[in-house]
Coordinates of C-alpha atoms in Angstrom, one line a residue:
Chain A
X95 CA 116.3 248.7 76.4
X96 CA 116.0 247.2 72.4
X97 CA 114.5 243.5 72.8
X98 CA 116.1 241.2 70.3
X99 CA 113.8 238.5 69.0
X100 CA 115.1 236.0 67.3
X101 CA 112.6 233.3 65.2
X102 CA 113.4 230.0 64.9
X103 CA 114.5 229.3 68.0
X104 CA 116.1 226.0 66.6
X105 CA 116.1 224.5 62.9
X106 CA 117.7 221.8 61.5
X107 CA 118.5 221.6 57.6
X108 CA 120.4 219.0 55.5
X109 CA 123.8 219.3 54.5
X110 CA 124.0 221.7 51.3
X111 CA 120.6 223.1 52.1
X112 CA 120.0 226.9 52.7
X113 CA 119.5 227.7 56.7
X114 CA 117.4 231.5 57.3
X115 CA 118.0 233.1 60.9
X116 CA 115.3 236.0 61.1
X117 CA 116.1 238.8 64.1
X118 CA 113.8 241.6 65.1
X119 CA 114.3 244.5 67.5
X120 CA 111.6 246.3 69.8
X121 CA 112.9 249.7 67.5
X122 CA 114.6 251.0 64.5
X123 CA 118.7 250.2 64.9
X124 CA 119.1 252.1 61.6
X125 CA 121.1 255.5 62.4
X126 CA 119.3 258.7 60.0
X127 CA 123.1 260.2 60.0
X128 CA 124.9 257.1 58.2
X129 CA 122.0 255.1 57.2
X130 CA 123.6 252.2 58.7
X131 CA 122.0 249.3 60.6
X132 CA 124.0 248.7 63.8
X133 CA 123.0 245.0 63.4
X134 CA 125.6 242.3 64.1
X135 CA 125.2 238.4 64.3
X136 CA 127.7 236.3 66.0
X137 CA 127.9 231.8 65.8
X138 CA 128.7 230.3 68.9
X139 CA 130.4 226.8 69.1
X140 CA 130.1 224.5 72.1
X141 CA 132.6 225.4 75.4
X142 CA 134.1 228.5 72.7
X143 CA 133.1 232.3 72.7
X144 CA 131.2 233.7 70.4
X145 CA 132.7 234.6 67.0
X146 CA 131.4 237.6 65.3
X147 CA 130.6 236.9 61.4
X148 CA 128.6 239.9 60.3
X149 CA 128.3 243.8 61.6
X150 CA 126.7 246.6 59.8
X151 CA 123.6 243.6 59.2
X152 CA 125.4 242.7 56.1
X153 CA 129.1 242.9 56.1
X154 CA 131.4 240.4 56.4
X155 CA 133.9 239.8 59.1
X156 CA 137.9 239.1 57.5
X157 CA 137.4 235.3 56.8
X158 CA 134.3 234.2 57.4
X159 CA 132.9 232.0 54.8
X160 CA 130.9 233.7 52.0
X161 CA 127.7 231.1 52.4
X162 CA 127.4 233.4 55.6
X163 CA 125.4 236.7 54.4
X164 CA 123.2 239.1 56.3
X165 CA 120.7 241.4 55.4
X166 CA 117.5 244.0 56.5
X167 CA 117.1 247.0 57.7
X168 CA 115.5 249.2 60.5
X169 CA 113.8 246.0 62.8
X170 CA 114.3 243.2 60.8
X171 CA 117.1 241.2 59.6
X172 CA 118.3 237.7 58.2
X173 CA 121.1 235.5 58.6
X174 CA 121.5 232.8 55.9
X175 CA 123.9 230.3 55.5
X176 CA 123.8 229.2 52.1
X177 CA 125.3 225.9 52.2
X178 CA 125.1 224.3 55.4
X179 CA 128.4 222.6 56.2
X180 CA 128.8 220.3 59.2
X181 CA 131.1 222.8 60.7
X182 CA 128.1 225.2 61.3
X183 CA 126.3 223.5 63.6
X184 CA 126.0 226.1 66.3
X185 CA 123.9 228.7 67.7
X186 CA 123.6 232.2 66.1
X187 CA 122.9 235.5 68.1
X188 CA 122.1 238.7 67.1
X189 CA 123.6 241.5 69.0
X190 CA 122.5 245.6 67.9
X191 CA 124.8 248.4 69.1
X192 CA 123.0 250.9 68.2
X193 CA 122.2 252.0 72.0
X194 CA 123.5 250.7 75.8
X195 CA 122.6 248.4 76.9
X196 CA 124.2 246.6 74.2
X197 CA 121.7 243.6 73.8
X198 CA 121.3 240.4 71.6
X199 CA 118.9 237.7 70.5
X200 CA 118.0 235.1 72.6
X201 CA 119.8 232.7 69.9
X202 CA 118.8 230.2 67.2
X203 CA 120.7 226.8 67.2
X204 CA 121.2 224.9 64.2
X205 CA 121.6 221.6 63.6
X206 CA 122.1 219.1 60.5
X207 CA 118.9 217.2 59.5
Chain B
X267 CA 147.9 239.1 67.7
X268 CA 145.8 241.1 70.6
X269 CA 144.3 238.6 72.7
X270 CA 142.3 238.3 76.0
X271 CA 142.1 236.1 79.2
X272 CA 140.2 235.7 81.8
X273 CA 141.2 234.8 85.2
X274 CA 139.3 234.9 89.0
X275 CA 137.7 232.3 91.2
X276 CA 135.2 230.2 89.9
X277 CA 133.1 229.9 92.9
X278 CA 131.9 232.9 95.6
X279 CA 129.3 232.6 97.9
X280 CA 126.1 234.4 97.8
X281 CA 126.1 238.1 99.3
X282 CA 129.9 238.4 98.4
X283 CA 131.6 240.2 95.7
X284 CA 132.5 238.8 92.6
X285 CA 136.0 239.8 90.8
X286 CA 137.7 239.3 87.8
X287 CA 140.2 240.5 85.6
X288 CA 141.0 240.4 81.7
X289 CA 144.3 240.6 80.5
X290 CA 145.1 242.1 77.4
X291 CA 148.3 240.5 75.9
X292 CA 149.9 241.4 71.6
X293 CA 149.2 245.0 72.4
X294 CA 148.4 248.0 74.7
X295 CA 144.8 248.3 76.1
X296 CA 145.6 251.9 75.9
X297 CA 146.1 252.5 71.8
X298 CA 143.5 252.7 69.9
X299 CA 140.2 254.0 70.5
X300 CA 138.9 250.7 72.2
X301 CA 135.7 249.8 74.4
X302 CA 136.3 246.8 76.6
X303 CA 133.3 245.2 78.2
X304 CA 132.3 242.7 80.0
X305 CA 129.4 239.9 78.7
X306 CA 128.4 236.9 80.8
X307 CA 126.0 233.8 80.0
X308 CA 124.3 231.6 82.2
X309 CA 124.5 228.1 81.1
X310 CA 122.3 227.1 78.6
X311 CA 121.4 230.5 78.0
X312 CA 121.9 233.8 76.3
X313 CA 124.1 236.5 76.6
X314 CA 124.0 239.8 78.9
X315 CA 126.4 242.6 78.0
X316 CA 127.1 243.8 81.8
X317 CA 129.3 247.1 81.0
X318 CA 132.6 248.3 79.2
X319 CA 135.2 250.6 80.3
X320 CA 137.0 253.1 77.5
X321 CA 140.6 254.0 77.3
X322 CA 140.0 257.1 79.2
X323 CA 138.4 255.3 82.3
X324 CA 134.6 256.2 81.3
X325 CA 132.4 253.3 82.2
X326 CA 129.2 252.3 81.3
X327 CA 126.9 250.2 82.8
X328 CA 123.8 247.8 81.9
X329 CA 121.0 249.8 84.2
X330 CA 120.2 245.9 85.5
X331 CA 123.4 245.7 86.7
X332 CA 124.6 249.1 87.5
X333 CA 123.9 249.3 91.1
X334 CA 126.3 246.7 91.8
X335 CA 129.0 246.8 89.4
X336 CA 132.1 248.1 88.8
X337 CA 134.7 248.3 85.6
X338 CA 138.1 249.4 85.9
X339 CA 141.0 249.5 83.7
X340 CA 145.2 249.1 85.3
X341 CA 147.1 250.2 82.2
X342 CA 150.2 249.3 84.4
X343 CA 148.8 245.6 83.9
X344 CA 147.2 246.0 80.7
X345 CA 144.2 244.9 82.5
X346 CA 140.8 245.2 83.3
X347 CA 138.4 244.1 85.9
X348 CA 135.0 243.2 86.8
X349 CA 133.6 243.6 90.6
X350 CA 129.6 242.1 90.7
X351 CA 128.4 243.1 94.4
X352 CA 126.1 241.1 96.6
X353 CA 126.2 237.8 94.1
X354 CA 122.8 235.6 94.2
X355 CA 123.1 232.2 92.0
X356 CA 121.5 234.2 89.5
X357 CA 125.0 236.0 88.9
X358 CA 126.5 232.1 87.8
X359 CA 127.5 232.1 84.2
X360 CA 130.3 232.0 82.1
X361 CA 132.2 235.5 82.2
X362 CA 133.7 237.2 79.2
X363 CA 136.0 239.8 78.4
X364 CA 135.6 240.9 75.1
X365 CA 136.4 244.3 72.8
X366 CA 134.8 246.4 70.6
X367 CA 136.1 247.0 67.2
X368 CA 137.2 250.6 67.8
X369 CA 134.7 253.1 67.8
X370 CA 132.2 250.6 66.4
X371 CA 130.3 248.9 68.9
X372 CA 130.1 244.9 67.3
X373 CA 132.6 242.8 69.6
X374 CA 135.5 241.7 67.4
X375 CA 137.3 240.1 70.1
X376 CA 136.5 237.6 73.0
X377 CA 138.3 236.0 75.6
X378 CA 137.7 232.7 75.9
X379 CA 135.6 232.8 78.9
X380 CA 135.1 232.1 82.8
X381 CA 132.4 230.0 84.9
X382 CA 131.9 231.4 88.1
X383 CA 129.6 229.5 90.4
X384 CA 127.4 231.0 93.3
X385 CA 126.9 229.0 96.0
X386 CA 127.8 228.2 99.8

């Protein structure tokens, strides 16, 4: 199976401020034939699903917020939320499809300082 | 829009089978080239992709899981179902339905979720 890592586990950051989610995998989830990552990151609310916000490690899902971008390659990736809005608070999980079992991130919950 | 709902009993006692079933409802869980699986999440916890089911009827399983699970699909219903064998309290969690985003293997859409409880 691909371990996701995730790092922080938690991190709380003022409103306006710039929040960084780092994600690793145990292997590459870049494919050779398409030279895509198969990298997606999802935010969680309290009592809801997750909600998927980025796939391909850096594209954007149809209306999510563009303070939301993602980025890296291979085994490591980024989330950052540019300008943390209350509405964020959540926890973030990274999920790669590149292989079953699909597998994610053990989250990183973010808060307002 | 397509949407997804869980439905079951939220409590089964340990050794017994657990069931549930996701119903697909704004459009045909046949069309389209769709994977629907099956995620759960223990409280406080993180999430476990336990299998999906394709259009055709092909399953596949999470190896952790495979001995004692089972995904199948009633396009009668527009449904499909979850059986976890031989439940331990491990096994409570919240249970989603959720589907792929056709042919690409990020999950675009999610029920909003089950608890199912394990205990006498």
């Amino acid at each position: 199976d691909i371990v996701m890592t995730q790092s922080p586990d938690s991190l709380a950051v003022s409103l306006g401020e710039r929040a960084t989610i780092n994600c690793k995998s145990s292997q590459s989830v870049s494919h050779s034939s398409n030279n895509k990552n198969y990298l997606a990151w999802y935010q969680q609310k309290p009592g809801q699903p997750p909600k998927l916000l980025i796939y391909w490690a850096s594209t954007r899902e149809s209306g999510v917020p563009d303070r939301f971008s993602g980025s890296g390659s291979g085994t490591d990736f980024t989330l950052t939320i540019s300008s943390l809005q209350a509405e964020d608070v959540a926890v973030y999980y990274c999920q790669q499809y590149y292989t079953t079992p699909f597998t994610f991130g053990p989250g990183t919950k973010v808060d307002i300082k | 829009q397509v949407q997804l709902q869980e439905s079951g009993p939220g409590l089964v006692k340990p050794s017994q089978t657990l069931s549930l079933t996701c119903t697909v409802s704004g459009g045909s869980i046949s069309s389209g080239s769709y994977y629907w699986s099956w995620i759960r999440q223990p409280a406080g916890k993180g999430l476990e992709w336990i299998g999906r089911i394709y259009t055709s009827g092909s399953t596949d399983y999470n190896p952790s899981l495979k001995s004692r699970v089972t995904i199948s699909l009633d396009t009668s219903k527009n449904q499909f179902s979850l059986k976890l064998s031989s439940v331990t309290a491990a096994d409570t969690a919240v249970y989603y339905c959720a589907r792929d985003a056709g042919g690409w293997w990020y999950f675009d859409l999610w029920g909003r979720g089950t608890l199912v409880t394990v205990s006498s």
